[in-house]
JSON list of C-alpha atoms in Angstrom, two decimals:
[
{"chain": "K", "resi": 1, "resn": "MET", "atom": "CA", "xyz": [21.90, 6.13, -8.26]},
{"chain": "K", "resi": 2, "resn": "ALA", "atom": "CA", "xyz": [25.46, 6.25, -6.51]},
{"chain": "K", "resi": 3, "resn": "LYS", "atom": "CA", "xyz": [27.94, 3.91, -7.70]},
{"chain": "K", "resi": 4, "resn": "GLY", "atom": "CA", "xyz": [28.63, 0.62, -5.90]},
{"chain": "K", "resi": 5, "resn": "ARG", "atom": "CA", "xyz": [25.17, 0.46, -4.55]},
{"chain": "K", "resi": 6, "resn": "GLY", "atom": "CA", "xyz": [22.34, -1.72, -5.44]},
{"chain": "K", "resi": 7, "resn": "ALA", "atom": "CA", "xyz": [19.04, -0.26, -6.24]},
{"chain": "K", "resi": 8, "resn": "ARG", "atom": "CA", "xyz": [16.71, 1.04, -3.47]},
{"chain": "K", "resi": 9, "resn": "VAL", "atom": "CA", "xyz": [13.31, 0.02, -2.81]},
{"chain": "K", "resi": 10, "resn": "ILE", "atom": "CA", "xyz": [9.94, 1.65, -1.20]},
{"chain": "K", "resi": 11, "resn": "LEU", "atom": "CA", "xyz": [6.71, 0.04, -0.78]},
{"chain": "K", "resi": 12, "resn": "PHE", "atom": "CA", "xyz": [3.87, 2.17, -0.48]},
{"chain": "K", "resi": 13, "resn": "ASN", "atom": "CA", "xyz": [0.24, 1.41, 0.46]},
{"chain": "K", "resi": 14, "resn": "LYS", "atom": "CA", "xyz": [-1.51, 4.16, -1.71]},
{"chain": "K", "resi": 15, "resn": "PRO", "atom": "CA", "xyz": [-4.80, 5.02, -0.37]},
{"chain": "K", "resi": 16, "resn": "PHE", "atom": "CA", "xyz": [-8.02, 5.58, -2.47]},
{"chain": "K", "resi": 17, "resn": "GLY", "atom": "CA", "xyz": [-8.11, 8.92, -4.28]},
{"chain": "K", "resi": 18, "resn": "VAL", "atom": "CA", "xyz": [-4.37, 9.18, -4.56]},
{"chain": "K", "resi": 19, "resn": "LEU", "atom": "CA", "xyz": [-2.58, 9.55, -7.97]},
{"chain": "K", "resi": 20, "resn": "SER", "atom": "CA", "xyz": [0.35, 7.30, -8.53]},
{"chain": "K", "resi": 21, "resn": "GLN", "atom": "CA", "xyz": [2.69, 9.98, -9.57]},
{"chain": "K", "resi": 22, "resn": "PHE", "atom": "CA", "xyz": [4.86, 12.77, -7.94]},
{"chain": "K", "resi": 23, "resn": "ARG", "atom": "CA", "xyz": [2.86, 15.72, -9.58]},
{"chain": "K", "resi": 24, "resn": "ASP", "atom": "CA", "xyz": [-0.79, 16.18, -10.64]},
{"chain": "K", "resi": 25, "resn": "LYS", "atom": "CA", "xyz": [-0.75, 16.77, -14.14]},
{"chain": "K", "resi": 26, "resn": "GLY", "atom": "CA", "xyz": [-4.54, 16.93, -14.70]},
{"chain": "K", "resi": 27, "resn": "THR", "atom": "CA", "xyz": [-6.57, 20.19, -14.93]},
{"chain": "K", "resi": 28, "resn": "GLN", "atom": "CA", "xyz": [-5.12, 23.63, -13.82]},
{"chain": "K", "resi": 29, "resn": "GLY", "atom": "CA", "xyz": [-5.92, 24.48, -10.24]},
{"chain": "K", "resi": 30, "resn": "SER", "atom": "CA", "xyz": [-6.99, 21.12, -9.10]},
{"chain": "K", "resi": 31, "resn": "VAL", "atom": "CA", "xyz": [-5.80, 19.89, -5.80]},
{"chain": "K", "resi": 32, "resn": "ARG", "atom": "CA", "xyz": [-5.52, 16.00, -6.18]},
{"chain": "K", "resi": 33, "resn": "PRO", "atom": "CA", "xyz": [-3.08, 14.18, -3.91]},
{"chain": "K", "resi": 34, "resn": "THR", "atom": "CA", "xyz": [-0.11, 12.73, -4.78]},
{"chain": "K", "resi": 35, "resn": "LEU", "atom": "CA", "xyz": [2.78, 10.14, -3.88]},
{"chain": "K", "resi": 36, "resn": "SER", "atom": "CA", "xyz": [4.74, 13.59, -2.90]},
{"chain": "K", "resi": 37, "resn": "SER", "atom": "CA", "xyz": [1.87, 14.14, -0.20]},
{"chain": "K", "resi": 38, "resn": "TYR", "atom": "CA", "xyz": [3.17, 10.73, 1.31]},
{"chain": "K", "resi": 39, "resn": "ILE", "atom": "CA", "xyz": [7.12, 9.83, 0.30]},
{"chain": "K", "resi": 40, "resn": "ASP", "atom": "CA", "xyz": [9.53, 12.77, 0.21]},
{"chain": "K", "resi": 41, "resn": "VAL", "atom": "CA", "xyz": [12.52, 10.80, -0.91]},
{"chain": "K", "resi": 42, "resn": "PRO", "atom": "CA", "xyz": [13.93, 12.20, -3.94]},
{"chain": "K", "resi": 43, "resn": "GLY", "atom": "CA", "xyz": [14.85, 10.41, -6.97]},
{"chain": "K", "resi": 44, "resn": "PHE", "atom": "CA", "xyz": [12.30, 7.43, -6.69]},
{"chain": "K", "resi": 45, "resn": "TYR", "atom": "CA", "xyz": [9.79, 6.74, -9.66]},
{"chain": "K", "resi": 46, "resn": "PRO", "atom": "CA", "xyz": [6.90, 4.16, -9.45]},
{"chain": "K", "resi": 47, "resn": "ALA", "atom": "CA", "xyz": [7.38, 1.20, -11.10]},
{"chain": "K", "resi": 48, "resn": "GLY", "atom": "CA", "xyz": [3.86, 0.74, -12.47]},
{"chain": "K", "resi": 49, "resn": "ARG", "atom": "CA", "xyz": [0.63, 2.49, -11.86]},
{"chain": "K", "resi": 50, "resn": "LEU", "atom": "CA", "xyz": [-2.42, 2.22, -9.68]},
{"chain": "K", "resi": 51, "resn": "ASP", "atom": "CA", "xyz": [-5.76, 4.08, -10.68]},
{"chain": "K", "resi": 52, "resn": "ARG", "atom": "CA", "xyz": [-6.72, 6.72, -8.76]},
{"chain": "K", "resi": 53, "resn": "ASP", "atom": "CA", "xyz": [-9.79, 4.41, -7.23]},
{"chain": "K", "resi": 54, "resn": "SER", "atom": "CA", "xyz": [-7.62, 1.63, -6.56]},
{"chain": "K", "resi": 55, "resn": "GLU", "atom": "CA", "xyz": [-5.52, 0.89, -3.38]},
{"chain": "K", "resi": 56, "resn": "GLY", "atom": "CA", "xyz": [-2.72, -0.82, -2.14]},
{"chain": "K", "resi": 57, "resn": "LEU", "atom": "CA", "xyz": [0.82, -1.64, -3.03]},
{"chain": "K", "resi": 58, "resn": "MET", "atom": "CA", "xyz": [3.17, 0.19, -5.27]},
{"chain": "K", "resi": 59, "resn": "VAL", "atom": "CA", "xyz": [6.88, -0.32, -5.76]},
{"chain": "K", "resi": 60, "resn": "LEU", "atom": "CA", "xyz": [9.16, 2.50, -6.21]},
{"chain": "K", "resi": 61, "resn": "THR", "atom": "CA", "xyz": [12.55, 2.44, -6.88]},
{"chain": "K", "resi": 62, "resn": "ASP", "atom": "CA", "xyz": [15.77, 4.68, -7.85]},
{"chain": "K", "resi": 63, "resn": "ASN", "atom": "CA", "xyz": [16.87, 2.30, -10.52]},
{"chain": "K", "resi": 64, "resn": "GLY", "atom": "CA", "xyz": [15.57, 2.49, -14.31]},
{"chain": "K", "resi": 65, "resn": "ALA", "atom": "CA", "xyz": [16.25, -0.98, -15.13]},
{"chain": "K", "resi": 66, "resn": "LEU", "atom": "CA", "xyz": [14.51, -2.56, -12.08]},
{"chain": "K", "resi": 67, "resn": "GLN", "atom": "CA", "xyz": [11.53, -0.26, -12.63]},
{"chain": "K", "resi": 68, "resn": "ALA", "atom": "CA", "xyz": [11.06, -1.66, -16.29]},
{"chain": "K", "resi": 69, "resn": "ARG", "atom": "CA", "xyz": [11.44, -5.43, -14.73]},
{"chain": "K", "resi": 70, "resn": "ILE", "atom": "CA", "xyz": [8.87, -4.59, -12.46]},
{"chain": "K", "resi": 71, "resn": "ALA", "atom": "CA", "xyz": [6.42, -2.32, -14.57]},
{"chain": "K", "resi": 72, "resn": "HIS", "atom": "CA", "xyz": [6.93, -3.86, -18.11]},
{"chain": "K", "resi": 73, "resn": "PRO", "atom": "CA", "xyz": [4.36, -6.78, -19.04]},
{"chain": "K", "resi": 74, "resn": "LYS", "atom": "CA", "xyz": [7.35, -8.38, -20.92]},
{"chain": "K", "resi": 75, "resn": "PHE", "atom": "CA", "xyz": [8.69, -9.66, -17.64]},
{"chain": "K", "resi": 76, "resn": "LYS", "atom": "CA", "xyz": [5.07, -11.23, -16.57]},
{"chain": "K", "resi": 77, "resn": "ARG", "atom": "CA", "xyz": [5.77, -10.36, -12.68]},
{"chain": "K", "resi": 78, "resn": "PRO", "atom": "CA", "xyz": [2.75, -11.42, -10.93]},
{"chain": "K", "resi": 79, "resn": "LYS", "atom": "CA", "xyz": [0.36, -8.75, -9.58]},
{"chain": "K", "resi": 80, "resn": "THR", "atom": "CA", "xyz": [-2.33, -9.97, -6.85]},
{"chain": "K", "resi": 81, "resn": "TYR", "atom": "CA", "xyz": [-5.33, -8.04, -5.91]},
{"chain": "K", "resi": 82, "resn": "LEU", "atom": "CA", "xyz": [-8.22, -8.57, -3.09]},
{"chain": "K", "resi": 83, "resn": "VAL", "atom": "CA", "xyz": [-11.23, -7.46, -5.36]},
{"chain": "K", "resi": 84, "resn": "GLN", "atom": "CA", "xyz": [-14.92, -6.75, -3.95]},
{"chain": "K", "resi": 85, "resn": "VAL", "atom": "CA", "xyz": [-17.25, -7.31, -6.48]},
{"chain": "K", "resi": 86, "resn": "GLU", "atom": "CA", "xyz": [-21.01, -6.81, -6.70]},
{"chain": "K", "resi": 87, "resn": "GLY", "atom": "CA", "xyz": [-22.95, -9.98, -7.10]},
{"chain": "K", "resi": 88, "resn": "ALA", "atom": "CA", "xyz": [-22.62, -13.51, -6.14]},
{"chain": "K", "resi": 89, "resn": "PRO", "atom": "CA", "xyz": [-19.85, -15.40, -8.53]},
{"chain": "K", "resi": 90, "resn": "ASP", "atom": "CA", "xyz": [-20.90, -18.45, -9.57]},
{"chain": "K", "resi": 91, "resn": "ALA", "atom": "CA", "xyz": [-18.48, -21.27, -11.07]},
{"chain": "K", "resi": 92, "resn": "GLY", "atom": "CA", "xyz": [-18.93, -20.17, -14.74]},
{"chain": "K", "resi": 93, "resn": "ALA", "atom": "CA", "xyz": [-17.77, -16.53, -14.14]},
{"chain": "K", "resi": 94, "resn": "LEU", "atom": "CA", "xyz": [-14.88, -17.83, -11.81]},
{"chain": "K", "resi": 95, "resn": "ASP", "atom": "CA", "xyz": [-13.79, -20.18, -14.88]},
{"chain": "K", "resi": 96, "resn": "ALA", "atom": "CA", "xyz": [-14.17, -17.39, -17.40]},
{"chain": "K", "resi": 97, "resn": "LEU", "atom": "CA", "xyz": [-11.77, -15.36, -15.37]},
{"chain": "K", "resi": 98, "resn": "ARG", "atom": "CA", "xyz": [-9.33, -18.33, -15.01]},
{"chain": "K", "resi": 99, "resn": "GLN", "atom": "CA", "xyz": [-9.35, -19.08, -18.66]},
{"chain": "K", "resi": 100, "resn": "GLY", "atom": "CA", "xyz": [-8.88, -15.42, -19.61]},
{"chain": "K", "resi": 101, "resn": "VAL", "atom": "CA", "xyz": [-11.84, -13.15, -21.06]},
{"chain": "K", "resi": 102, "resn": "ASP", "atom": "CA", "xyz": [-11.96, -11.27, -24.65]},
{"chain": "K", "resi": 103, "resn": "LEU", "atom": "CA", "xyz": [-11.73, -7.60, -23.72]},
{"chain": "K", "resi": 104, "resn": "LYS", "atom": "CA", "xyz": [-11.83, -4.86, -26.66]},
{"chain": "K", "resi": 105, "resn": "ASP", "atom": "CA", "xyz": [-8.04, -4.80, -26.46]},
{"chain": "K", "resi": 106, "resn": "GLY", "atom": "CA", "xyz": [-7.87, -8.50, -26.79]},
{"chain": "K", "resi": 107, "resn": "LYS", "atom": "CA", "xyz": [-8.09, -11.87, -24.72]},
{"chain": "K", "resi": 108, "resn": "THR", "atom": "CA", "xyz": [-6.38, -11.79, -21.40]},
{"chain": "K", "resi": 109, "resn": "ALA", "atom": "CA", "xyz": [-4.09, -14.29, -20.06]},
{"chain": "K", "resi": 110, "resn": "PRO", "atom": "CA", "xyz": [-5.56, -16.75, -17.53]},
{"chain": "K", "resi": 111, "resn": "ALA", "atom": "CA", "xyz": [-5.71, -15.43, -14.15]},
{"chain": "K", "resi": 112, "resn": "GLN", "atom": "CA", "xyz": [-5.51, -17.27, -10.73]},
{"chain": "K", "resi": 113, "resn": "ILE", "atom": "CA", "xyz": [-8.93, -16.84, -9.03]},
{"chain": "K", "resi": 114, "resn": "THR", "atom": "CA", "xyz": [-10.07, -17.43, -5.25]},
{"chain": "K", "resi": 115, "resn": "GLN", "atom": "CA", "xyz": [-13.10, -16.73, -3.71]},
{"chain": "K", "resi": 116, "resn": "LEU", "atom": "CA", "xyz": [-12.57, -15.40, -0.12]},
{"chain": "K", "resi": 117, "resn": "ASP", "atom": "CA", "xyz": [-14.39, -14.53, 3.13]},
{"chain": "K", "resi": 118, "resn": "PRO", "atom": "CA", "xyz": [-14.38, -11.06, 3.72]},
{"chain": "K", "resi": 119, "resn": "PRO", "atom": "CA", "xyz": [-10.94, -9.98, 5.05]},
{"chain": "K", "resi": 120, "resn": "ALA", "atom": "CA", "xyz": [-11.20, -9.40, 8.86]},
{"chain": "K", "resi": 121, "resn": "ASP", "atom": "CA", "xyz": [-8.15, -7.18, 9.06]},
{"chain": "K", "resi": 122, "resn": "LEU", "atom": "CA", "xyz": [-8.99, -4.70, 6.02]},
{"chain": "K", "resi": 123, "resn": "TRP", "atom": "CA", "xyz": [-8.83, -0.79, 6.93]},
{"chain": "K", "resi": 124, "resn": "GLU", "atom": "CA", "xyz": [-12.15, 0.95, 6.07]},
{"chain": "K", "resi": 125, "resn": "ARG", "atom": "CA", "xyz": [-12.09, 2.71, 2.88]},
{"chain": "K", "resi": 126, "resn": "ASP", "atom": "CA", "xyz": [-12.74, 6.67, 2.58]},
{"chain": "K", "resi": 127, "resn": "PRO", "atom": "CA", "xyz": [-15.20, 7.30, 1.57]},
{"chain": "K", "resi": 128, "resn": "PRO", "atom": "CA", "xyz": [-16.64, 4.07, 1.96]},
{"chain": "K", "resi": 129, "resn": "VAL", "atom": "CA", "xyz": [-17.84, 1.31, -0.82]},
{"chain": "K", "resi": 130, "resn": "ARG", "atom": "CA", "xyz": [-21.78, 1.94, -1.47]},
{"chain": "K", "resi": 131, "resn": "PHE", "atom": "CA", "xyz": [-23.60, -0.76, 0.30]},
{"chain": "K", "resi": 132, "resn": "ARG", "atom": "CA", "xyz": [-27.00, -1.99, -0.87]},
{"chain": "K", "resi": 133, "resn": "LYS", "atom": "CA", "xyz": [-28.91, -4.52, 1.06]},
{"chain": "K", "resi": 134, "resn": "THR", "atom": "CA", "xyz": [-30.59, -6.14, -1.63]},
{"chain": "K", "resi": 135, "resn": "VAL", "atom": "CA", "xyz": [-27.55, -6.77, -3.66]},
{"chain": "K", "resi": 136, "resn": "PRO", "atom": "CA", "xyz": [-25.05, -9.29, -2.53]},
{"chain": "K", "resi": 137, "resn": "ASP", "atom": "CA", "xyz": [-21.15, -8.72, -2.90]},
{"chain": "K", "resi": 138, "resn": "ALA", "atom": "CA", "xyz": [-18.25, -11.19, -2.62]},
{"chain": "K", "resi": 139, "resn": "TRP", "atom": "CA", "xyz": [-14.13, -11.23, -2.34]},
{"chain": "K", "resi": 140, "resn": "LEU", "atom": "CA", "xyz": [-11.88, -12.30, -4.89]},
{"chain": "K", "resi": 141, "resn": "GLN", "atom": "CA", "xyz": [-8.34, -12.79, -4.66]},
{"chain": "K", "resi": 142, "resn": "ILE", "atom": "CA", "xyz": [-7.00, -12.04, -8.32]},
{"chain": "K", "resi": 143, "resn": "THR", "atom": "CA", "xyz": [-3.62, -12.67, -9.67]},
{"chain": "K", "resi": 144, "resn": "ILE", "atom": "CA", "xyz": [-2.69, -11.53, -13.25]},
{"chain": "K", "resi": 145, "resn": "ARG", "atom": "CA", "xyz": [0.72, -11.56, -15.20]},
{"chain": "K", "resi": 146, "resn": "GLU", "atom": "CA", "xyz": [-0.34, -8.49, -17.38]},
{"chain": "K", "resi": 147, "resn": "GLY", "atom": "CA", "xyz": [-0.61, -4.93, -16.68]},
{"chain": "K", "resi": 148, "resn": "ARG", "atom": "CA", "xyz": [-3.45, -3.31, -19.10]},
{"chain": "K", "resi": 149, "resn": "ASN", "atom": "CA", "xyz": [-5.48, -0.06, -18.44]},
{"chain": "K", "resi": 150, "resn": "ARG", "atom": "CA", "xyz": [-7.93, -0.94, -15.83]},
{"chain": "K", "resi": 151, "resn": "GLN", "atom": "CA", "xyz": [-7.46, -4.81, -16.78]},
{"chain": "K", "resi": 152, "resn": "VAL", "atom": "CA", "xyz": [-9.13, -6.13, -13.26]},
{"chain": "K", "resi": 153, "resn": "ARG", "atom": "CA", "xyz": [-11.94, -4.02, -13.25]},
{"chain": "K", "resi": 154, "resn": "ARG", "atom": "CA", "xyz": [-12.76, -4.64, -16.98]},
{"chain": "K", "resi": 155, "resn": "MET", "atom": "CA", "xyz": [-12.18, -8.46, -16.20]},
{"chain": "K", "resi": 156, "resn": "THR", "atom": "CA", "xyz": [-14.69, -8.47, -13.46]},
{"chain": "K", "resi": 157, "resn": "ALA", "atom": "CA", "xyz": [-17.07, -6.52, -15.42]},
{"chain": "K", "resi": 158, "resn": "HIS", "atom": "CA", "xyz": [-16.99, -8.65, -18.22]},
{"chain": "K", "resi": 159, "resn": "VAL", "atom": "CA", "xyz": [-18.41, -11.61, -16.42]},
{"chain": "K", "resi": 160, "resn": "GLY", "atom": "CA", "xyz": [-21.18, -9.77, -14.56]},
{"chain": "K", "resi": 161, "resn": "LEU", "atom": "CA", "xyz": [-19.31, -9.01, -11.37]},
{"chain": "K", "resi": 162, "resn": "PRO", "atom": "CA", "xyz": [-18.69, -5.20, -11.26]},
{"chain": "K", "resi": 163, "resn": "THR", "atom": "CA", "xyz": [-15.59, -4.03, -8.68]},
{"chain": "K", "resi": 164, "resn": "LEU", "atom": "CA", "xyz": [-16.58, -2.32, -5.91]},
{"chain": "K", "resi": 165, "resn": "ARG", "atom": "CA", "xyz": [-13.15, -2.12, -4.51]},
{"chain": "K", "resi": 166, "resn": "LEU", "atom": "CA", "xyz": [-9.41, -2.79, -5.70]},
{"chain": "K", "resi": 167, "resn": "ILE", "atom": "CA", "xyz": [-6.67, -3.56, -3.44]},
{"chain": "K", "resi": 168, "resn": "ARG", "atom": "CA", "xyz": [-3.17, -4.72, -4.79]},
{"chain": "K", "resi": 169, "resn": "ILE", "atom": "CA", "xyz": [-1.54, -6.58, -2.20]},
{"chain": "K", "resi": 170, "resn": "ALA", "atom": "CA", "xyz": [1.49, -8.04, -4.02]},
{"chain": "K", "resi": 171, "resn": "VAL", "atom": "CA", "xyz": [3.76, -7.30, -6.60]},
{"chain": "K", "resi": 172, "resn": "GLY", "atom": "CA", "xyz": [6.33, -10.38, -7.74]},
{"chain": "K", "resi": 173, "resn": "ASP", "atom": "CA", "xyz": [7.67, -11.18, -4.21]},
{"chain": "K", "resi": 174, "resn": "TRP", "atom": "CA", "xyz": [7.16, -7.96, -2.49]},
{"chain": "K", "resi": 175, "resn": "SER", "atom": "CA", "xyz": [3.89, -7.85, -0.29]},
{"chain": "K", "resi": 176, "resn": "LEU", "atom": "CA", "xyz": [1.71, -5.45, 1.27]},
{"chain": "K", "resi": 177, "resn": "ASN", "atom": "CA", "xyz": [1.86, -7.40, 4.55]},
{"chain": "K", "resi": 178, "resn": "ALA", "atom": "CA", "xyz": [0.75, -4.80, 7.73]},
{"chain": "K", "resi": 179, "resn": "LEU", "atom": "CA", "xyz": [1.52, -1.59, 5.76]},
{"chain": "K", "resi": 180, "resn": "ARG", "atom": "CA", "xyz": [-1.42, 0.77, 6.33]},
{"chain": "K", "resi": 181, "resn": "PRO", "atom": "CA", "xyz": [-2.62, 3.09, 3.94]},
{"chain": "K", "resi": 182, "resn": "GLY", "atom": "CA", "xyz": [-0.38, 6.17, 3.38]},
{"chain": "K", "resi": 183, "resn": "ALA", "atom": "CA", "xyz": [2.56, 4.43, 5.05]},
{"chain": "K", "resi": 184, "resn": "TRP", "atom": "CA", "xyz": [5.72, 3.36, 3.53]},
{"chain": "K", "resi": 185, "resn": "ARG", "atom": "CA", "xyz": [8.75, 1.23, 4.13]},
{"chain": "K", "resi": 186, "resn": "TRP", "atom": "CA", "xyz": [12.39, 0.14, 2.43]},
{"chain": "K", "resi": 187, "resn": "ALA", "atom": "CA", "xyz": [12.27, -3.26, 0.90]},
{"chain": "K", "resi": 188, "resn": "SER", "atom": "CA", "xyz": [15.25, -5.37, -0.49]},
{"chain": "K", "resi": 189, "resn": "GLU", "atom": "CA", "xyz": [15.63, -5.25, -4.30]},
{"chain": "K", "resi": 190, "resn": "SER", "atom": "CA", "xyz": [15.13, -9.20, -4.73]},
{"chain": "K", "resi": 191, "resn": "GLY", "atom": "CA", "xyz": [11.78, -8.65, -2.79]},
{"chain": "K", "resi": 192, "resn": "ALA", "atom": "CA", "xyz": [12.63, -11.20, -0.25]}
]
């Protein structure tokens, strides 16, 4: 980072199937898309991760201290997701998520949960989510302040609502807004 200049921030809408790193460190000969397929600005690193099968907001920065403040769980930065789940949530399942659930790696912190109508302006996923006429699905907005591996998916599965689609829409004060899959934009360090 150049002296006299604040941290630079990129907001990226990671498509389904893209690795949240710049190089594929997987099996030799694999051809999986990475961040470098979309972002060609040197010196930036992701502040946190999204699983390959998750979509949505990733924050990248050229400042290591800011990267740590965004990604490290001790800073308890909220992360908000749109989550399509299989099944019809009842009050008991939603209350359990709000209070925290017991996973193999310990009890989760309480989450903010809101059940939503299907988002009208959401892009189609490629490949599409499987559709079964006999099984209902629902949309939840979930905000957590932790960052365990596949945490939201494990939480919803724990209450009998397997995740079909997971889209991160906000990290702290940064939000996806109208950013389309595969696109990125510059943002302020504060997230405002």
